[in-house]
Coordinates of C-alpha atoms (C1' of nucleotides) in Angstrom, one line a residue:
Chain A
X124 CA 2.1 20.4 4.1
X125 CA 4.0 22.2 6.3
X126 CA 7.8 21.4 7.5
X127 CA 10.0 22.5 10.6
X128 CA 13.2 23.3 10.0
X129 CA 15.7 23.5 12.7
X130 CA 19.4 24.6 11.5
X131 CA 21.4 27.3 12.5
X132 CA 23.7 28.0 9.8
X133 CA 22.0 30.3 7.5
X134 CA 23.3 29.5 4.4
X135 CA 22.1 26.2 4.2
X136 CA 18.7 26.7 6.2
X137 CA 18.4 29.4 3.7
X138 CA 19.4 26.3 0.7
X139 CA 17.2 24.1 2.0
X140 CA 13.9 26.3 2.1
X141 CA 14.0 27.8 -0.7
X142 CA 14.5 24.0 -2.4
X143 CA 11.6 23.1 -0.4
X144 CA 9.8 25.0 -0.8
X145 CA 10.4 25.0 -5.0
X146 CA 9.2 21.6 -4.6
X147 CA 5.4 23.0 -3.2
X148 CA 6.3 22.6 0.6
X149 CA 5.5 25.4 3.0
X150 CA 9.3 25.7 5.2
X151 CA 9.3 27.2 9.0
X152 CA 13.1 27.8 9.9
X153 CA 14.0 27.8 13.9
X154 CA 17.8 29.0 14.0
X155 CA 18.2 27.4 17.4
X156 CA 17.3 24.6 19.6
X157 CA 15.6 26.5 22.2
X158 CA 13.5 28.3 19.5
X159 CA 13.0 24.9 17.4
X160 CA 12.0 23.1 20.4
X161 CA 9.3 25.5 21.2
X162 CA 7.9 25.5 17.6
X163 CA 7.6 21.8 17.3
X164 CA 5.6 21.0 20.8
X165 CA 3.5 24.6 20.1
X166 CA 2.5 23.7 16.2
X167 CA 2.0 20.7 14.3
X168 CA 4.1 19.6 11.3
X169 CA 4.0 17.2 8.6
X170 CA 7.7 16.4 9.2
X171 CA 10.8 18.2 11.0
X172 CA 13.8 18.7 10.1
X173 CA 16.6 18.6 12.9
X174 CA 20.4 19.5 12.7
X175 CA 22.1 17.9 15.7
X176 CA 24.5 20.2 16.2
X177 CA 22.9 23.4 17.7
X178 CA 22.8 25.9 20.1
X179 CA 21.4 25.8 23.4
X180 CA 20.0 22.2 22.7
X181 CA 20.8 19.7 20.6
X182 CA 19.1 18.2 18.0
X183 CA 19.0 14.5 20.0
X184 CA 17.4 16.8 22.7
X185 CA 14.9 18.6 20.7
X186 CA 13.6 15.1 19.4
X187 CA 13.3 13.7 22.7
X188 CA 11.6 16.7 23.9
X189 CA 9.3 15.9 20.9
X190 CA 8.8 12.0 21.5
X191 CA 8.1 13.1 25.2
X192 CA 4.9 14.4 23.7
X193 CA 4.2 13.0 20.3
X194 CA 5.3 9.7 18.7
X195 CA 3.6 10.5 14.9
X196 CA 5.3 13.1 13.1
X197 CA 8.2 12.5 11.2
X198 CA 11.7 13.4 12.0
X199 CA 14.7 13.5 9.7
X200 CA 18.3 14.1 11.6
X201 CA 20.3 16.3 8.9
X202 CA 23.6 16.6 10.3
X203 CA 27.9 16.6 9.5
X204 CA 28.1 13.4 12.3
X205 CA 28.5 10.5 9.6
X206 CA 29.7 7.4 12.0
X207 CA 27.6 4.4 12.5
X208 CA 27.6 5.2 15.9
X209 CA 25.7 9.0 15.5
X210 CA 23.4 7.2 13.3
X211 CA 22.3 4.6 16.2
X212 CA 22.3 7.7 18.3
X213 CA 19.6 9.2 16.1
X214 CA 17.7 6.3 15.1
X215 CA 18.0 5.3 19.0
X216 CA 16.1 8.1 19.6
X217 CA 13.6 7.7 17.5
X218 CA 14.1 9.7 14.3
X219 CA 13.0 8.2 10.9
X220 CA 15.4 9.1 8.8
X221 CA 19.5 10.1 9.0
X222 CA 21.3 12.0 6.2
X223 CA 24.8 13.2 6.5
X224 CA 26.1 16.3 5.2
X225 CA 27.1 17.1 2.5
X226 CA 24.3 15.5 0.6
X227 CA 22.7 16.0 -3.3
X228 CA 19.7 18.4 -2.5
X229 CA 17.2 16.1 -4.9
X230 CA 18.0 13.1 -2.6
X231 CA 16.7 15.5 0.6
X232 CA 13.5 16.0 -1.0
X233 CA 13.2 12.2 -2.4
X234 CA 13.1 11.2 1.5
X235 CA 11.4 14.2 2.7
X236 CA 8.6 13.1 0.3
X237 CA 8.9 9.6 1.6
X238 CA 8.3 10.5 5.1
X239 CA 5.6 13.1 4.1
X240 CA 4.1 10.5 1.4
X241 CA 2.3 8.2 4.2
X242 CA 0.7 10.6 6.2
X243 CA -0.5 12.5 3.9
X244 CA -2.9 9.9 2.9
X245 CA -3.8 8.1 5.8
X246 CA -4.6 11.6 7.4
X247 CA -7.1 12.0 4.7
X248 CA -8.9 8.5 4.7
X249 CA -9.7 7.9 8.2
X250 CA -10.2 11.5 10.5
X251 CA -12.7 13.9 10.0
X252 CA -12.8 17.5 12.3
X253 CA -15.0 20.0 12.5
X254 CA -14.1 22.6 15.2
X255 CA -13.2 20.8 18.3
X256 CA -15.2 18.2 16.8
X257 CA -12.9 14.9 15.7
X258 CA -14.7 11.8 14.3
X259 CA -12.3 8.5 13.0
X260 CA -13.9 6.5 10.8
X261 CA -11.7 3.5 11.0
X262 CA -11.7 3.2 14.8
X263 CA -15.2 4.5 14.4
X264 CA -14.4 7.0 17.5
X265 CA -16.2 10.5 18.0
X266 CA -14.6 13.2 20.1
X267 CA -15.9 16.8 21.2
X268 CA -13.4 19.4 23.1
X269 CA -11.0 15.8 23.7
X270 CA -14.2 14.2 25.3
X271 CA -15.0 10.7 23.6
X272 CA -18.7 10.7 22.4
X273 CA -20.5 7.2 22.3
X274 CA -22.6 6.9 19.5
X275 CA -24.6 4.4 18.0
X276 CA -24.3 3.2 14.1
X277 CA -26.7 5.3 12.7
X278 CA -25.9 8.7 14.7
X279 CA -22.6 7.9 13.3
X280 CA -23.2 7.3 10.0
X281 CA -25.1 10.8 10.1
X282 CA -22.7 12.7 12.0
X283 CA -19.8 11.2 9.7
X284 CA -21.8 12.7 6.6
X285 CA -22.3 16.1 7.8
X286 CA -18.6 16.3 8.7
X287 CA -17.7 14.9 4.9
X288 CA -19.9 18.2 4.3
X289 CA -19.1 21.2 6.8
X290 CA -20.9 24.4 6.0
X291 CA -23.4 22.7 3.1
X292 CA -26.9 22.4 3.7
X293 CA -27.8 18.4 3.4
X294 CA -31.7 18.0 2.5
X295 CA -33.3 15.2 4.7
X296 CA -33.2 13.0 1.4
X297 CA -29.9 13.4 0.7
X298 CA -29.4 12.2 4.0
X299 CA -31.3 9.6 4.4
X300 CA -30.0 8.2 1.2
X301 CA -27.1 8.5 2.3
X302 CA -26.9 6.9 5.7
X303 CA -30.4 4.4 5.2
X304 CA -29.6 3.6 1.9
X305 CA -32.2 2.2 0.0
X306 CA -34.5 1.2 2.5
X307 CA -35.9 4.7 3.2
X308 CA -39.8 5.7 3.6
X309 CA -39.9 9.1 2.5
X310 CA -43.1 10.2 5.1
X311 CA -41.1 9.1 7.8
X312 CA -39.6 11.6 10.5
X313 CA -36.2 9.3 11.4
X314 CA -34.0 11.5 9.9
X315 CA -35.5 14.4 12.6
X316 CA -35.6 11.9 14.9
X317 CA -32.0 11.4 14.9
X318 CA -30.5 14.8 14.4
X319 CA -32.2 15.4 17.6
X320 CA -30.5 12.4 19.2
X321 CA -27.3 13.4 17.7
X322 CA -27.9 17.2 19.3
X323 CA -27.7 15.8 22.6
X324 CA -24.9 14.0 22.3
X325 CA -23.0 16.3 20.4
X326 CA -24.5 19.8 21.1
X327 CA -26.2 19.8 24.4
X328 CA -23.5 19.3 26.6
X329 CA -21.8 21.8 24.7
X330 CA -22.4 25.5 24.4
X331 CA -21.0 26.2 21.0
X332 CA -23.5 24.7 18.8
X333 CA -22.8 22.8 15.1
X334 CA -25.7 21.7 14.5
X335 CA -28.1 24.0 12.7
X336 CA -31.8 23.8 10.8
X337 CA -32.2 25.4 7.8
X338 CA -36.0 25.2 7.8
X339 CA -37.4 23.9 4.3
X340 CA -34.2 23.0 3.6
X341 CA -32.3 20.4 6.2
X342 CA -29.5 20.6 8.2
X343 CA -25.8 22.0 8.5
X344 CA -22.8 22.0 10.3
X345 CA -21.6 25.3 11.0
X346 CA -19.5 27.1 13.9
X347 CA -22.1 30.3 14.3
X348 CA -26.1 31.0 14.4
Chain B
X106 CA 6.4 -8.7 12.7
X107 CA 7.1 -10.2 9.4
X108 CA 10.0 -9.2 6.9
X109 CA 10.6 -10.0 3.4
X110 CA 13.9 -10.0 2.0
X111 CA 14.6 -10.6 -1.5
X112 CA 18.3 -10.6 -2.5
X113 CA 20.3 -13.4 -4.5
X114 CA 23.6 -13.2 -3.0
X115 CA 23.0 -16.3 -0.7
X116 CA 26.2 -14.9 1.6
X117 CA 24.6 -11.7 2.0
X118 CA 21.1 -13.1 2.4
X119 CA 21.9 -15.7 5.0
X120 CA 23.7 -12.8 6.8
X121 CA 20.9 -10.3 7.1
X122 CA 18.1 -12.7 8.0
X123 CA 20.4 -14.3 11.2
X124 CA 20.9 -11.1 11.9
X125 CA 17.7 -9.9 11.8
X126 CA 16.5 -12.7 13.6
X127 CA 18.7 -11.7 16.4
X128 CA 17.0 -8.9 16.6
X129 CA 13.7 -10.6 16.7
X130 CA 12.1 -10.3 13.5
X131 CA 10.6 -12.8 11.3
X132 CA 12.5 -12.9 8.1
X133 CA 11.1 -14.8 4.7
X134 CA 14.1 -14.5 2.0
X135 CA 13.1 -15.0 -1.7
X136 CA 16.3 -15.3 -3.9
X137 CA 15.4 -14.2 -7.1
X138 CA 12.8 -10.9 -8.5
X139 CA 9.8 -13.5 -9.5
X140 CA 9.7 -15.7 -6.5
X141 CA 10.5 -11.8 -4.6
X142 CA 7.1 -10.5 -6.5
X143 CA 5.2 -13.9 -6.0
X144 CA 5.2 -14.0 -2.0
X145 CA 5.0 -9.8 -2.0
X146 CA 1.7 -9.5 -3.3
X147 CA 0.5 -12.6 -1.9
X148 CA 1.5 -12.0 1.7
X149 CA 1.1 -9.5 4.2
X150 CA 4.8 -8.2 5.3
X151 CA 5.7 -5.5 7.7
X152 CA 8.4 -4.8 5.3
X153 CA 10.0 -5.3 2.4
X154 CA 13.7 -5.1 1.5
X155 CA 14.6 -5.2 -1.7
X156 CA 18.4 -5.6 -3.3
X157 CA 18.1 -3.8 -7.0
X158 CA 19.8 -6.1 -8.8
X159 CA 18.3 -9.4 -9.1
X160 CA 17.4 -12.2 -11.2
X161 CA 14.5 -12.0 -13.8
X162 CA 13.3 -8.8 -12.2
X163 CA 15.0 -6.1 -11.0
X164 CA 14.3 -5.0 -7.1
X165 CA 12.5 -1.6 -9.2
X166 CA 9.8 -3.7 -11.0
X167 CA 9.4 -5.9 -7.7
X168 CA 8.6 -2.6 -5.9
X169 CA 6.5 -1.1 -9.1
X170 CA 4.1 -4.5 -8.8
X171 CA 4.2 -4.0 -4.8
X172 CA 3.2 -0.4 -5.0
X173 CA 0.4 -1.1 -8.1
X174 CA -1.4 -3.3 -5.4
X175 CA -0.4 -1.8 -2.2
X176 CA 0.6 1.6 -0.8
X177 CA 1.0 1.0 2.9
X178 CA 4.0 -1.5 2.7
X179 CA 7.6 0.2 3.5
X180 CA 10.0 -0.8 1.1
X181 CA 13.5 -0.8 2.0
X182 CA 15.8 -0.7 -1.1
X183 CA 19.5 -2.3 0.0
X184 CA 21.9 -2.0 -3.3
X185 CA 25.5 -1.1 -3.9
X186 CA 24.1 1.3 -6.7
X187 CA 25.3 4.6 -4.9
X188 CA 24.6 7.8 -7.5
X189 CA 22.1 10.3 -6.8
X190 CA 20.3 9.2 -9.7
X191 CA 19.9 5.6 -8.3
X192 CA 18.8 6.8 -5.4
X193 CA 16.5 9.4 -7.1
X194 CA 15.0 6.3 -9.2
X195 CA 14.1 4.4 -6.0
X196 CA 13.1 7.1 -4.3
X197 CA 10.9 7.6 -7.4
X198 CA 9.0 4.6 -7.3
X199 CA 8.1 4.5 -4.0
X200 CA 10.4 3.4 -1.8
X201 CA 10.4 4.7 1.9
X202 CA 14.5 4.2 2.5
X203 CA 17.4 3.5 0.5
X204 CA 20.9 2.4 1.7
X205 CA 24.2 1.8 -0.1
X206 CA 26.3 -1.6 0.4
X207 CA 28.6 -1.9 2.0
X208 CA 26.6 -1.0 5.2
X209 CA 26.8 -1.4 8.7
X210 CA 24.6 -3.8 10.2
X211 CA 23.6 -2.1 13.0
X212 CA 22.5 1.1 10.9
X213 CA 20.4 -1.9 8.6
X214 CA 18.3 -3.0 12.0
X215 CA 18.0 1.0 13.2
X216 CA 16.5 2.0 10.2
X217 CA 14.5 -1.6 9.8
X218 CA 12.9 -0.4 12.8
X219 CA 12.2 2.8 11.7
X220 CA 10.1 2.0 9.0
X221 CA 8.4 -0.8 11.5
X222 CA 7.8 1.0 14.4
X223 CA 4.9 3.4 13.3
X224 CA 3.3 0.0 12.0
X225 CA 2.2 -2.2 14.6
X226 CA 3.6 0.6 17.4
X227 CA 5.4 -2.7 18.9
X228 CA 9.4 -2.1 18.2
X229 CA 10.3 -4.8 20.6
X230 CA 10.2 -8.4 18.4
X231 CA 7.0 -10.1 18.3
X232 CA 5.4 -8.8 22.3
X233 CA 2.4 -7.2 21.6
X234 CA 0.6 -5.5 25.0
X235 CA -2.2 -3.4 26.4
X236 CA -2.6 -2.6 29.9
X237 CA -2.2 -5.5 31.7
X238 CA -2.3 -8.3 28.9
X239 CA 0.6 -9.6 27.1
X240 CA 0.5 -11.8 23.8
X241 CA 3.9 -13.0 22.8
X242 CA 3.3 -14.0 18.6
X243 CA 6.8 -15.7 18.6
X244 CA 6.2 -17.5 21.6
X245 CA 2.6 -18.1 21.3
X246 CA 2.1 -17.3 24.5
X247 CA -0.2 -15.1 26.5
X248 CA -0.6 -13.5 30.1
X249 CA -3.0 -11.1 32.0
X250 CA -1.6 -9.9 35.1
X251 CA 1.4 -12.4 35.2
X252 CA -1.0 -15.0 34.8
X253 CA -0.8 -17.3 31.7
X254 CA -3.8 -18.0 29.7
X255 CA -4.0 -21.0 27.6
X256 CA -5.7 -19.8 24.7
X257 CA -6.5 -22.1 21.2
X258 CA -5.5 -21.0 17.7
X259 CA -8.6 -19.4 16.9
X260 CA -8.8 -17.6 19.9
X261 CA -5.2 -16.5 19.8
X262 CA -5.6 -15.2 16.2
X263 CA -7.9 -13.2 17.1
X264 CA -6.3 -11.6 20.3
X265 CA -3.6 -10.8 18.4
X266 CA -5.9 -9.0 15.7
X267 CA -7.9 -7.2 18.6
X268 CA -3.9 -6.3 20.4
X269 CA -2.4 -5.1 17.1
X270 CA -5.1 -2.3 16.8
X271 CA -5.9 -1.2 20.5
X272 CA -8.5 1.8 20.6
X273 CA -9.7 0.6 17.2
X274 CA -13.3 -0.6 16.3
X275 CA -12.8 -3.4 14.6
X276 CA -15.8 -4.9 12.6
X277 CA -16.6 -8.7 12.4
X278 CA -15.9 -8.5 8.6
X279 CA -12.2 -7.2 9.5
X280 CA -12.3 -9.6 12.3
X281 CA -13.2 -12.8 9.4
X282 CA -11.3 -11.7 6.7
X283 CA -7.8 -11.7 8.7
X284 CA -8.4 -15.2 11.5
X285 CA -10.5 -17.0 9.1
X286 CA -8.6 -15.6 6.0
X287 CA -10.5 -16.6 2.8
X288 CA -13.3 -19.5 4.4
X289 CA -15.8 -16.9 5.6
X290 CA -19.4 -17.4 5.7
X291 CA -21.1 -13.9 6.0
X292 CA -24.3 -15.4 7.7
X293 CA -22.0 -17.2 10.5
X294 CA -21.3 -16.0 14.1
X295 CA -18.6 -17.3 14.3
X296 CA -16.9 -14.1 15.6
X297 CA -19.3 -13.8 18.1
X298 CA -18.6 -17.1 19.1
X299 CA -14.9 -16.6 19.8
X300 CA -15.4 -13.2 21.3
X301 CA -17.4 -14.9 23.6
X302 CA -15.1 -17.6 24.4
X303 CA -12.2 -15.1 24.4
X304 CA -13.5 -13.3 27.1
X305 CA -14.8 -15.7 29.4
X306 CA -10.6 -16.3 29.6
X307 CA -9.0 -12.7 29.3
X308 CA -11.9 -10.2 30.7
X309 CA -14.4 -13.0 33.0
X310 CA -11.5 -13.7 36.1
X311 CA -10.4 -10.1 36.1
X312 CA -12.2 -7.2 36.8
X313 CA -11.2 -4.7 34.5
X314 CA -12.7 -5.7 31.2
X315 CA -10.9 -5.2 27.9
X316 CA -12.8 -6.2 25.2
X317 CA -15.9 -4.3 24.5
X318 CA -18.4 -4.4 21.7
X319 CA -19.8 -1.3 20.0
X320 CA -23.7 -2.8 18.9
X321 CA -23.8 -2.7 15.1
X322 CA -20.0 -1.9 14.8
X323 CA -17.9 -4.2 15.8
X324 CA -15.3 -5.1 18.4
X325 CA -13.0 -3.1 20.6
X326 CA -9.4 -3.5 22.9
X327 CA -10.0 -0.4 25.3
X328 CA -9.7 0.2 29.3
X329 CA -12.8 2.2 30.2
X330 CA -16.3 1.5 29.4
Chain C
dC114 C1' -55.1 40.8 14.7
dT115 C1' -56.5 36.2 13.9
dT116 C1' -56.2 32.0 11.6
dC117 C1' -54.1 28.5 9.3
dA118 C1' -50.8 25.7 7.4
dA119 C1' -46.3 24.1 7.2
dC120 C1' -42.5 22.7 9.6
dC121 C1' -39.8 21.1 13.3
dA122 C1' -38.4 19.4 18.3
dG123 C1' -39.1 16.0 21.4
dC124 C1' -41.1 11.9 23.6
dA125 C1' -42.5 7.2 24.5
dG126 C1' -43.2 2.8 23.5
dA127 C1' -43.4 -0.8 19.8
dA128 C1' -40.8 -3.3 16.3
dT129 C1' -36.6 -4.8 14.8
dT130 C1' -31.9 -5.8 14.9
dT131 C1' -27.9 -7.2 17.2
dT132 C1' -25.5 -9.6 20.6
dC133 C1' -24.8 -13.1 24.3
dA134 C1' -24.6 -17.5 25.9
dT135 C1' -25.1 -22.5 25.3
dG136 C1' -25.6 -27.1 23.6
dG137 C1' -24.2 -30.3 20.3
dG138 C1' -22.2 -32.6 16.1
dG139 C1' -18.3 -33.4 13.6
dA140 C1' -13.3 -32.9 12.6
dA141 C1' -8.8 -32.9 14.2
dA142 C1' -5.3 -33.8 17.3
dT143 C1' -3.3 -36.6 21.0
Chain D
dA51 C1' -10.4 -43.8 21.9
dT52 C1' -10.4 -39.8 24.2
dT53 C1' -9.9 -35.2 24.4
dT54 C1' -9.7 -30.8 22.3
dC55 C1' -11.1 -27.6 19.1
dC56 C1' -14.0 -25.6 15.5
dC57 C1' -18.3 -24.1 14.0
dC58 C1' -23.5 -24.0 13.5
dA59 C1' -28.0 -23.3 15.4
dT60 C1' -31.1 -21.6 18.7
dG61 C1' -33.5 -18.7 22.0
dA62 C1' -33.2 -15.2 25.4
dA63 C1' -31.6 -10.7 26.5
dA64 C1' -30.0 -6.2 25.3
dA65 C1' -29.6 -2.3 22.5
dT66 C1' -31.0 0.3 18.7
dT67 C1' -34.0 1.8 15.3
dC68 C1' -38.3 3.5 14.0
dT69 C1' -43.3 5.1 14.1
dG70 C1' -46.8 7.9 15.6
dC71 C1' -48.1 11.6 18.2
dT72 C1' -48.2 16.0 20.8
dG73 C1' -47.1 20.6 21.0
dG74 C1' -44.5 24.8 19.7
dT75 C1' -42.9 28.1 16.4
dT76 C1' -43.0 30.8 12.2
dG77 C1' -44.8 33.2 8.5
dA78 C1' -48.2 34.4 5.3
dA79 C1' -52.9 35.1 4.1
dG80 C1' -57.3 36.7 5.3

DNA sequence: CTTCAACCAGCAGAATTTTCATGGGGAAAT
DNA sequence: ATTTCCCCATGAAAATTCTGCTGGTTGAAG
């Protein structure tokens, strides 16, 4: 859970992460626009935490550098400016949350956890990655090295296992009774059958290979030989 | 994009939802905490707001009954309770903003859309659109390349469903349980069905197709093939 | 060094499942 | 009383899933 902080006073950048980080979150601290900016379209955070007044940009010029590039992650505008009108400014440019200095240091982390809450979790139900491998199982989508994949159910099914697994050896049963359910023969060769299809979708095009047999054993997903 | 808004004050209620309305949301206002809780957990908002202090329930056991059911709602909490430790109790049971009466409207509708945008990714009213195809849920209306479509209630239920998650697989079940709500027959094609009549008026006159099917998934909104 | 058995990759076509496209009956709206 | 809309049923077409088989590799025993 990691957070950018932009703020160029060091007192209270130095405040602010050592709450945070009390509170179990890992705090980068940019002391300047120029630097902040660079940090958030270089890494990716959980949430970041802009003062508007800065120098060398602005905070309302580091977020729109961000939105230029990346609508998702959180922002939270931290900042003396209290009218109505600096709000709109913020919001206006698309930051999720406002909060005016001075302000109690438990209600910072109440809405840092609130914009950190959501994604946490959504993060975890729906995308699976492996490498440059990236496989959605809501929008049922499979990417390699930012190519989309087309796979059929059952390829994905498998694939989405082994990524639930990375580095473990999976024995054909346990994947067959995983993906085929009940209605699995055990002298049958499908589950071969479609590791091989799933190698040249997923590893013949490539030439880093993830897919590995472990003979007498099953299969893996791995990064080396 | 529907809101809920519970709060008794019939002055103060009557002036958010016009308001709001202006801004072109749907607004549903509940005046007291039971009839608040009833149409929360039995209706699908895009958020919630929720004044504290209410009759029969309090806006804090509205939210704890939302949150016990479901996580993904943002809960707006509108009070003139102003302490830290007010805040710090809302905060606590899981709401996503919090703002002190008396407010300005203005910073009410910046931060409304806030916690909407990320939702349905549509932070203009009730236009949903993808590429060259525009569905207008206020309206009821819907064009393809300037062209109107005239489109039945089935079939515009179900472009909307498709529009709201662009990218995303959806699967017939998904597609059922939200257009056809509770009276679902698992053995029907009726999805198909409308699929097929669906495209033979967005995707058969044009020729860039739209709606694509994934064999054994489901359905999807997406440009390419 | 040879042989053998176990194991696995890969192919091709058959079997099965899934999807498309229509016709038609009945309900609802006009 | 039409017209429109909703849904079921059906068969054809398309795509996927699976089976059976061939051949290659490996490693251990003879």
């Amino acid at each position: 859970m990691k957070i950018l902080l932009v703020e160029d006073e060091p007192k209270v950048s130095a405040f602010i992460k050592r709450g945070l980080e009390e509170e179990g979150f890992e705090v980068e601290v940019a002391y300047d626009g120029r630097f902040g900016r660079q940090l958030a379209l270089s890494h990716s955070y959980e949430l970041i935490i802009l003062d508007v007044i800065l120098p060398y940009f602005s905070g309302l010029e580091v977020l729109e550098a961000i939105r230029a590039q990346d609508q998702q992650t959180p922002v939270l505008l931290l900042t003396a400016l209290g009218t109505t009108q600096d709000k709109l400014h913020g919001f206006g440019g698309g930051a999720d949350d406002y909060l005016v200095k001075p302000f109690d240091f438990p209600e910072l982390v109440a809405r840092v956890r609130a914009l950190t809450r959501r994604r946490g979790q959504q993060a975890k139900g729906s995308a699976l990655s492996f490498e440059d491998l990236t496989l959605d199982s809501a929008a049922k989508t499979v990417t390699r090295a930012g190519q989309p994949l087309k796979l059929t159910a059952r390829e994905f099914g498998l694939l989405e296992l082994l990524l639930r697994h990375p580095g473990r050896v999976l024995s054909r049963a346990e994947l067959a009774a995983d993906v085929w359910e009940d209605s699995f023969d055990a002298g049958s060769n499908v589950v071969d059958v479609y590791v091989n299809y799933l190698r040249n979708k997923v590893d013949k095009p490539f030439s880093r290979k993830l897919i590995h047999t472990v003979v007498g054993m099953g299969y893996v997903l791995r990064a080396q030989e």
